[in-house]
Amino acid sequence: MIDKIKHSLEDAIAPLQDGASIMVSGFGEAGIPFELLRAVLDKGLRDLTIISNNAGTHEVGIAGLIKAKRVRKIVCSHPRPINSETFLAAYRAGEVELECMPQGTLAERLRAAGSGLGPFFTPTGYGTLVAEGKEQRVIDGKGYILEQPLHGDFALVRAHLGDRWGNLTYRWAARNFGPVMCMAAKHSIVQVNRVVALGDLPPEQVMTPGIFVQAVVAVGGER
Amino acid sequence: MIDKIKHSLEDAIAPLQDGASIMVSGFGEAGIPFELLRAVLDKGLRDLTIISNNAGTHEVGIAGLIKAKRVRKIVCSHPRPINSETFLAAYRAGEVELECMPQGTLAERLRAAGSGLGPFFTPTGYGTLVAEGKEQRVIDGKGYILEQPLHGDFALVRAHLGDRWGNLTYRWAARNFGPVMCMAAKHSIVQVNRVVALGDLPPEQVMTPGIFVQAVVAVGGER
Amino acid sequence: MSRTHTKQSSAQALQPESYKPLSRNEIAYLVAHDFPDGAVVNLGIGMPTLVADFLPADREILLQSENGILGMGGAASGADIDLDIINASRTPVVLLPGASITEHTIAFAMMRGGHLDYSVLGGFQVAENGDLANWLTAGPDAIAAIGGAMDLAVGAREVIVMMEHVTKDQTPKLLPACTYPLTAAGVVNTIYTDLAIIDVTPSGFVLRAILEGLTVETLAKKTGATLAISDKLTVIRRNAQGEPVYKAV
Amino acid sequence: MSRTHTKQSSAQALQPESYKPLSRNEIAYLVAHDFPDGAVVNLGIGMPTLVADFLPADREILLQSENGILGMGGAASGADIDLDIINASRTPVVLLPGASITEHTIAFAMMRGGHLDYSVLGGFQVAENGDLANWLTAGPDAIAAIGGAMDLAVGAREVIVMMEHVTKDQTPKLLPACTYPLTAAGVVNTIYTDLAIIDVTPSGFVLRAILEGLTVETLAKKTGATLAISDKLTVIRRNAQGEPVYKAV
């Protein structure tokens, strides 16, 4: 029997080790797996590489890990929306590295990894600092740069409903990076608002098929 | 006001011209826009390039166009499932050209076109005839070949429900190539089983957002 | 939608030539009223966000957001606030009937793939060849933050930049070449500033509309590159309702 | 599910060594019973499709189909037939509780991205380095038809080939190198034939199990490349229920 349901956050993140690269879903506060991130903090993990759209805000989530000096490197598209003081201070103090890339390139690099593709040419960033050191090509008069698949050990994702096969739905725009990160990571761990029985999710409405998910844990708090 | 609803098949395909490249959705008989293809036949269009998973079966749909000598070239992954005698006869008679590629490469080339990406490296076909004449690269010991985006003038797609903004849902596995072809074509024309009022499709369940669709026409026949 | 553009400060000192620069809301009003019915538009963070408040009620204009929403309405309030329905600036919004939600790769395929009619972005600098700089100043301690700007700048059919015509210390922002790192090369179609509307053409900047009371000579001094004049040059004036207009009616 | 593998023709002539080659259904039975509980599997068109009929009832095995279905059940009949729910061979199937539907690029991302545990394919030829040929014969009038085979062959964690051990004219199909055009290079892990189960290792073909009554010498003659013998070689025999088994129980 396939049963990906974990009965505690600790069980769900048990495979994580120091030095892991971890994708974290979310845009704004929508879709951020705060409870899983809190469990990572509590577990005492160190030397982490975090792949996410932002670098955390206030002192929770990714910012909480940065504040506790658990993060070696942030790979993201926008490390300084408002309330990003925790990251900015740590970065200026030399406590954390930064790799910044266009948001669409971040999403597409994750997709290439999850889809088994190699590098791909994108026009985004051509003629800019983003292109430095990268292979470039002009095709039909338009410039492109070669971007690499972005693999990671784990994904921590927030979804809405999940079943024991790992099938997921997301609420509204909390979907954002969840589906592509579940595809891209070797091991995807998903917190859901509610676990439902197998067969409760209509097949046509599943947003992440269970094949891309390794663990599902309910955190309650359904909105 | 945005109103993409067309009131006849003839209106829906009015922009098509001789020599057009046309993507056609469907896998097996699921998702094939038979009514739109019939309208293309009736319109008398010639010298068409058809991009689809198959090359039509029996004497309807794509096979109907081939039989009437309207098709210059078929771009597909599998031109000879059972009942493909129409294509096979035309091909052997030199009446139609064939470009055959792996099915996942077909889907991904369409996606690259629809996503504004340039060429991409895929492992599929490395070391085979498919790789001939293509740029190749070995990365971390794994071989890849460079595949090009596959653009097209039009997509003819079968969906289930559609609204005046062009939002679509599909029935079950009739979804297949519909979403990616709507993205990839310059002008996507969709036959639906039923037109619904704007707002009737739940936002989270829209499978093709209207931005990718230019025309919607109801053919009835809801299953 | 509120039309707070009429509430600008009247305490603002008028220039010697007696013109009153457009407020940010007035610039947004002009941009909003230049979209045709049916346009699909992405409004970047910062000043472009204001455009949503001035979309003409008689046209159906679809707003796309990089976090996967197509068909955004205005800001949500009260019971309509759902923290999972936000725009690119993280503000809760409502969804219009016909809205749809997608995951992130599709949201960016919409931009990069040329499916948006208009992308509206803020700008630090625009060069006469259409180069845009809006993500990183050249300061030694500047921290990179790209977000969706580079994708928004490459894919849309038309790229519109909204910005003040000069910086606070009166340095031109329309230049022969950008001095800040580029967001994208050769992409800008039109610039809406507090003083003028300027098209970026293969031969450089062309003045389409100029603020009432401002001379072309003065505008040219505030512009760091050559400014050609359109045959159809018009004046941006405020109508009886205090709304900025520039087209012959 | 039907167990029609017991219905094979008893009119088939036995070989001098007195062995009865496995029927296609018996090969499918062996493949089906080697999947561990929880495996995610794609069954290619042709002989692999038969595997679906023999999946052990005490294990949960997920079937994926290239047209976007994950969680297929068996063939549909009567009122359950829906022509929009078909497998890769275009046969109407039912969906199990927990099934999901995706569009085509995601269906192939599942394969190419390494998310499938097993991909089961038919084969014309397999080489001792794992090369597979199953899409095009070398004939001058052969018409290319690739379908999903090349994607299925490159991405799955394990690639299993099901085929007769030799062609109808007794030509070996396990070879030092394929003579037909390749489907993929160096991908095959295990071959199930009507005579044996053979692993493809870095040092070539290794015989894991051989049909009862057949000698290794005879099998080697029917194999076009060197055949090493596993330390754990077992015999495939038919149990009291007529089911083929090869593992020590």
mmCIF file of N, CA, C and O in Angstrom, chain C residues 99-160:
data_model
loop_
_atom_site.group_PDB
_atom_site.id
_atom_site.type_symbol
_atom_site.label_atom_id
_atom_site.label_comp_id
_atom_site.label_asym_id
_atom_site.label_seq_id
_atom_site.Cartn_x
_atom_site.Cartn_y
_atom_site.Cartn_z
ATOM 1 N N ALA C 99 -11.872 35.007 -13.974
ATOM 2 C CA ALA C 99 -10.480 34.884 -13.546
ATOM 3 C C ALA C 99 -10.034 33.426 -13.576
ATOM 4 O O ALA C 99 -10.854 32.508 -13.514
ATOM 5 N N SER C 100 -8.723 33.241 -13.679
ATOM 6 C CA SER C 100 -8.158 31.901 -13.611
ATOM 7 C C SER C 100 -6.844 31.944 -12.844
ATOM 8 O O SER C 100 -6.205 32.993 -12.737
ATOM 9 N N ILE C 101 -6.469 30.775 -12.319
ATOM 10 C CA ILE C 101 -5.252 30.638 -11.515
ATOM 11 C C ILE C 101 -4.353 29.604 -12.193
ATOM 12 O O ILE C 101 -4.829 28.543 -12.605
ATOM 13 N N THR C 102 -3.062 29.906 -12.282
ATOM 14 C CA THR C 102 -2.115 28.906 -12.781
ATOM 15 C C THR C 102 -0.901 28.849 -11.860
ATOM 16 O O THR C 102 -0.725 29.710 -11.008
ATOM 17 N N GLU C 103 -0.087 27.806 -12.051
ATOM 18 C CA GLU C 103 1.170 27.756 -11.294
ATOM 19 C C GLU C 103 2.208 28.654 -11.985
ATOM 20 O O GLU C 103 1.947 29.231 -13.042
ATOM 21 N N HIS C 104 3.390 28.739 -11.373
ATOM 22 C CA HIS C 104 4.332 29.786 -11.736
ATOM 23 C C HIS C 104 4.917 29.675 -13.144
ATOM 24 O O HIS C 104 5.144 30.695 -13.788
ATOM 25 N N THR C 105 5.184 28.459 -13.619
ATOM 26 C CA THR C 105 5.824 28.388 -14.935
ATOM 27 C C THR C 105 4.880 28.877 -16.031
ATOM 28 O O THR C 105 5.316 29.487 -17.005
ATOM 29 N N ILE C 106 3.590 28.615 -15.863
ATOM 30 C CA ILE C 106 2.625 29.094 -16.863
ATOM 31 C C ILE C 106 2.468 30.613 -16.759
ATOM 32 O O ILE C 106 2.350 31.303 -17.781
ATOM 33 N N ALA C 107 2.472 31.135 -15.537
ATOM 34 C CA ALA C 107 2.364 32.590 -15.374
ATOM 35 C C ALA C 107 3.491 33.299 -16.123
ATOM 36 O O ALA C 107 3.274 34.340 -16.751
ATOM 37 N N PHE C 108 4.688 32.721 -16.082
ATOM 38 C CA PHE C 108 5.814 33.355 -16.773
ATOM 39 C C PHE C 108 5.853 33.009 -18.260
ATOM 40 O O PHE C 108 6.385 33.785 -19.062
ATOM 41 N N ALA C 109 5.273 31.889 -18.627
ATOM 42 C CA ALA C 109 5.121 31.595 -20.056
ATOM 43 C C ALA C 109 4.220 32.648 -20.702
ATOM 44 O O ALA C 109 4.431 33.031 -21.851
ATOM 45 N N MET C 110 3.235 33.118 -19.957
ATOM 46 C CA MET C 110 2.353 34.168 -20.501
ATOM 47 C C MET C 110 3.159 35.409 -20.862
ATOM 48 O O MET C 110 2.910 36.048 -21.885
ATOM 49 N N MET C 111 4.141 35.741 -20.021
ATOM 50 C CA MET C 111 4.956 36.939 -20.269
ATOM 51 C C MET C 111 5.959 36.678 -21.384
ATOM 52 O O MET C 111 5.978 37.345 -22.412
ATOM 53 N N ARG C 112 6.802 35.695 -21.136
ATOM 54 C CA ARG C 112 7.934 35.440 -22.029
ATOM 55 C C ARG C 112 7.464 35.030 -23.413
ATOM 56 O O ARG C 112 8.118 35.309 -24.421
ATOM 57 N N GLY C 113 6.307 34.366 -23.450
ATOM 58 C CA GLY C 113 5.813 33.819 -24.702
ATOM 59 C C GLY C 113 5.077 34.814 -25.581
ATOM 60 O O GLY C 113 4.532 34.429 -26.610
ATOM 61 N N GLY C 114 5.028 36.074 -25.161
ATOM 62 C CA GLY C 114 4.415 37.084 -26.023
ATOM 63 C C GLY C 114 2.895 37.114 -25.957
ATOM 64 O O GLY C 114 2.237 37.617 -26.867
ATOM 65 N N HIS C 115 2.331 36.585 -24.886
ATOM 66 C CA HIS C 115 0.874 36.533 -24.788
ATOM 67 C C HIS C 115 0.270 37.781 -24.151
ATOM 68 O O HIS C 115 -0.933 37.992 -24.235
ATOM 69 N N LEU C 116 1.099 38.594 -23.484
ATOM 70 C CA LEU C 116 0.601 39.835 -22.891
ATOM 71 C C LEU C 116 0.628 40.939 -23.946
ATOM 72 O O LEU C 116 1.592 41.070 -24.694
ATOM 73 N N ASP C 117 -0.428 41.755 -23.941
ATOM 74 C CA ASP C 117 -0.422 42.906 -24.844
ATOM 75 C C ASP C 117 0.491 44.004 -24.320
ATOM 76 O O ASP C 117 1.225 44.628 -25.075
ATOM 77 N N TYR C 118 0.438 44.234 -23.013
ATOM 78 C CA TYR C 118 1.215 45.316 -22.419
ATOM 79 C C TYR C 118 1.847 44.870 -21.117
ATOM 80 O O TYR C 118 1.203 44.210 -20.297
ATOM 81 N N SER C 119 3.082 45.274 -20.942
ATOM 82 C CA SER C 119 3.747 45.143 -19.667
ATOM 83 C C SER C 119 4.110 46.555 -19.223
ATOM 84 O O SER C 119 4.730 47.299 -19.979
ATOM 85 N N VAL C 120 3.683 46.936 -18.036
ATOM 86 C CA VAL C 120 3.943 48.290 -17.533
ATOM 87 C C VAL C 120 4.943 48.198 -16.390
ATOM 88 O O VAL C 120 4.702 47.481 -15.411
ATOM 89 N N LEU C 121 6.056 48.888 -16.527
ATOM 90 C CA LEU C 121 7.137 48.778 -15.551
ATOM 91 C C LEU C 121 7.576 50.147 -15.069
ATOM 92 O O LEU C 121 7.465 51.134 -15.790
ATOM 93 N N GLY C 122 8.086 50.194 -13.854
ATOM 94 C CA GLY C 122 8.775 51.388 -13.386
ATOM 95 C C GLY C 122 10.166 51.430 -14.001
ATOM 96 O O GLY C 122 10.629 50.448 -14.588
ATOM 97 N N GLY C 123 10.840 52.576 -13.896
ATOM 98 C CA GLY C 123 12.168 52.670 -14.503
ATOM 99 C C GLY C 123 13.088 53.588 -13.739
ATOM 100 O O GLY C 123 12.661 54.619 -13.223
ATOM 101 N N PHE C 124 14.356 53.198 -13.644
ATOM 102 C CA PHE C 124 15.395 54.122 -13.177
ATOM 103 C C PHE C 124 15.898 54.940 -14.369
ATOM 104 O O PHE C 124 16.096 56.136 -14.287
ATOM 105 N N GLN C 125 16.114 54.247 -15.475
ATOM 106 C CA GLN C 125 16.642 54.879 -16.691
ATOM 107 C C GLN C 125 16.101 54.137 -17.922
ATOM 108 O O GLN C 125 15.920 52.924 -17.882
ATOM 109 N N VAL C 126 15.884 54.930 -19.000
ATOM 110 C CA VAL C 126 15.586 54.325 -20.307
ATOM 111 C C VAL C 126 16.523 54.974 -21.323
ATOM 112 O O VAL C 126 16.704 56.202 -21.315
ATOM 113 N N ALA C 127 17.109 54.141 -22.176
ATOM 114 C CA ALA C 127 18.001 54.659 -23.210
ATOM 115 C C ALA C 127 17.268 54.785 -24.534
ATOM 116 O O ALA C 127 16.236 54.151 -24.749
ATOM 117 N N GLU C 128 17.838 55.616 -25.418
ATOM 118 C CA GLU C 128 17.153 55.908 -26.682
ATOM 119 C C GLU C 128 17.057 54.688 -27.597
ATOM 120 O O GLU C 128 16.313 54.694 -28.563
ATOM 121 N N ASN C 129 17.799 53.628 -27.283
ATOM 122 C CA ASN C 129 17.672 52.384 -28.058
ATOM 123 C C ASN C 129 16.677 51.419 -27.412
ATOM 124 O O ASN C 129 16.545 50.277 -27.826
ATOM 125 N N GLY C 130 15.978 51.893 -26.363
ATOM 126 C CA GLY C 130 14.972 51.055 -25.710
ATOM 127 C C GLY C 130 15.496 50.241 -24.546
ATOM 128 O O GLY C 130 14.746 49.483 -23.928
ATOM 129 N N ASP C 131 16.773 50.376 -24.224
ATOM 130 C CA ASP C 131 17.282 49.664 -23.037
ATOM 131 C C ASP C 131 16.578 50.190 -21.785
ATOM 132 O O ASP C 131 16.315 51.390 -21.661
ATOM 133 N N LEU C 132 16.324 49.281 -20.861
ATOM 134 C CA LEU C 132 15.664 49.637 -19.597
ATOM 135 C C LEU C 132 16.551 49.231 -18.429
ATOM 136 O O LEU C 132 17.097 48.128 -18.399
ATOM 137 N N ALA C 133 16.680 50.154 -17.461
ATOM 138 C CA ALA C 133 17.339 49.820 -16.188
ATOM 139 C C ALA C 133 16.337 50.103 -15.079
ATOM 140 O O ALA C 133 15.896 51.245 -14.918
ATOM 141 N N ASN C 134 15.938 49.070 -14.362
ATOM 142 C CA ASN C 134 14.985 49.314 -13.268
ATOM 143 C C ASN C 134 15.162 48.351 -12.111
ATOM 144 O O ASN C 134 14.281 48.233 -11.263
ATOM 145 N N TRP C 135 16.316 47.647 -12.033
ATOM 146 C CA TRP C 135 16.398 46.649 -10.959
ATOM 147 C C TRP C 135 17.552 46.864 -10.003
ATOM 148 O O TRP C 135 17.516 46.379 -8.880
ATOM 149 N N LEU C 136 18.572 47.591 -10.408
ATOM 150 C CA LEU C 136 19.764 47.656 -9.563
ATOM 151 C C LEU C 136 20.433 48.990 -9.821
ATOM 152 O O LEU C 136 20.738 49.325 -10.962
ATOM 153 N N THR C 137 20.665 49.751 -8.754
ATOM 154 C CA THR C 137 21.451 50.966 -8.929
ATOM 155 C C THR C 137 22.916 50.562 -8.887
ATOM 156 O O THR C 137 23.259 49.435 -8.537
ATOM 157 N N ALA C 138 23.769 51.464 -9.284
ATOM 158 C CA ALA C 138 25.175 51.098 -9.447
ATOM 159 C C ALA C 138 25.961 51.167 -8.139
ATOM 160 O O ALA C 138 27.152 50.910 -8.126
ATOM 161 N N GLY C 139 25.283 51.488 -7.039
ATOM 162 C CA GLY C 139 25.983 51.635 -5.768
ATOM 163 C C GLY C 139 26.749 50.395 -5.375
ATOM 164 O O GLY C 139 26.324 49.276 -5.689
ATOM 165 N N PRO C 140 27.884 50.550 -4.673
ATOM 166 C CA PRO C 140 28.728 49.395 -4.334
ATOM 167 C C PRO C 140 28.038 48.431 -3.359
ATOM 168 O O PRO C 140 28.350 47.252 -3.349
ATOM 169 N N ASP C 141 27.102 48.924 -2.542
ATOM 170 C CA ASP C 141 26.449 48.018 -1.592
ATOM 171 C C ASP C 141 25.046 47.637 -2.047
ATOM 172 O O ASP C 141 24.243 47.152 -1.270
ATOM 173 N N ALA C 142 24.748 47.885 -3.320
ATOM 174 C CA ALA C 142 23.426 47.511 -3.836
ATOM 175 C C ALA C 142 23.282 45.993 -3.812
ATOM 176 O O ALA C 142 24.219 45.265 -4.148
ATOM 177 N N ILE C 143 22.120 45.518 -3.402
ATOM 178 C CA ILE C 143 21.863 44.075 -3.368
ATOM 179 C C ILE C 143 20.894 43.734 -4.492
ATOM 180 O O ILE C 143 19.844 44.349 -4.630
ATOM 181 N N ALA C 144 21.280 42.767 -5.283
ATOM 182 C CA ALA C 144 20.477 42.397 -6.440
ATOM 183 C C ALA C 144 19.083 41.949 -6.017
ATOM 184 O O ALA C 144 18.925 41.247 -5.017
ATOM 185 N N ALA C 145 18.082 42.371 -6.772
ATOM 186 C CA ALA C 145 16.716 41.895 -6.561
ATOM 187 C C ALA C 145 16.006 42.016 -7.890
ATOM 188 O O ALA C 145 15.603 43.096 -8.284
ATOM 189 N N ILE C 146 15.866 40.922 -8.579
ATOM 190 C CA ILE C 146 15.350 40.972 -9.944
ATOM 191 C C ILE C 146 13.839 40.778 -9.975
ATOM 192 O O ILE C 146 13.116 41.513 -10.627
ATOM 193 N N GLY C 147 13.347 39.771 -9.260
ATOM 194 C CA GLY C 147 11.917 39.478 -9.302
ATOM 195 C C GLY C 147 11.475 39.162 -10.715
ATOM 196 O O GLY C 147 12.204 38.523 -11.478
ATOM 197 N N GLY C 148 10.285 39.652 -11.073
ATOM 198 C CA GLY C 148 9.738 39.347 -12.387
ATOM 199 C C GLY C 148 10.097 40.352 -13.470
ATOM 200 O O GLY C 148 9.701 40.193 -14.627
ATOM 201 N N ALA C 149 10.865 41.396 -13.117
ATOM 202 C CA ALA C 149 11.049 42.524 -14.046
ATOM 203 C C ALA C 149 11.675 42.104 -15.373
ATOM 204 O O ALA C 149 11.240 42.552 -16.438
ATOM 205 N N MET C 150 12.694 41.256 -15.322
ATOM 206 C CA MET C 150 13.369 40.901 -16.586
ATOM 207 C C MET C 150 12.468 40.094 -17.506
ATOM 208 O O MET C 150 12.508 40.262 -18.726
ATOM 209 N N ASP C 151 11.650 39.223 -16.931
ATOM 210 C CA ASP C 151 10.711 38.455 -17.751
ATOM 211 C C ASP C 151 9.628 39.361 -18.326
ATOM 212 O O ASP C 151 9.236 39.219 -19.479
ATOM 213 N N LEU C 152 9.147 40.282 -17.479
ATOM 214 C CA LEU C 152 8.107 41.200 -17.946
ATOM 215 C C LEU C 152 8.618 42.088 -19.068
ATOM 216 O O LEU C 152 7.862 42.507 -19.934
ATOM 217 N N ALA C 153 9.919 42.381 -19.025
ATOM 218 C CA ALA C 153 10.480 43.302 -20.009
ATOM 219 C C ALA C 153 10.750 42.641 -21.359
ATOM 220 O O ALA C 153 10.812 43.321 -22.375
ATOM 221 N N VAL C 154 10.916 41.312 -21.394
ATOM 222 C CA VAL C 154 11.288 40.703 -22.673
ATOM 223 C C VAL C 154 10.117 40.209 -23.510
ATOM 224 O O VAL C 154 10.239 40.096 -24.729
ATOM 225 N N GLY C 155 8.996 39.888 -22.864
ATOM 226 C CA GLY C 155 8.012 39.119 -23.617
ATOM 227 C C GLY C 155 6.802 39.866 -24.138
ATOM 228 O O GLY C 155 6.216 39.478 -25.141
ATOM 229 N N ALA C 156 6.396 40.938 -23.471
ATOM 230 C CA ALA C 156 5.127 41.567 -23.834
ATOM 231 C C ALA C 156 5.208 42.220 -25.207
ATOM 232 O O ALA C 156 6.275 42.619 -25.665
ATOM 233 N N ARG C 157 4.059 42.319 -25.876
ATOM 234 C CA ARG C 157 4.040 42.926 -27.213
ATOM 235 C C ARG C 157 4.445 44.391 -27.148
ATOM 236 O O ARG C 157 5.094 44.896 -28.055
ATOM 237 N N GLU C 158 4.017 45.078 -26.068
ATOM 238 C CA GLU C 158 4.405 46.474 -25.862
ATOM 239 C C GLU C 158 4.909 46.619 -24.436
ATOM 240 O O GLU C 158 4.243 46.169 -23.493
ATOM 241 N N VAL C 159 6.053 47.255 -24.275
ATOM 242 C CA VAL C 159 6.580 47.530 -22.937
ATOM 243 C C VAL C 159 6.480 49.025 -22.670
ATOM 244 O O VAL C 159 7.012 49.844 -23.427
ATOM 245 N N ILE C 160 5.749 49.352 -21.604
ATOM 246 C CA ILE C 160 5.528 50.741 -21.220
ATOM 247 C C ILE C 160 6.283 51.004 -19.925
ATOM 248 O O ILE C 160 6.221 50.190 -18.999
#
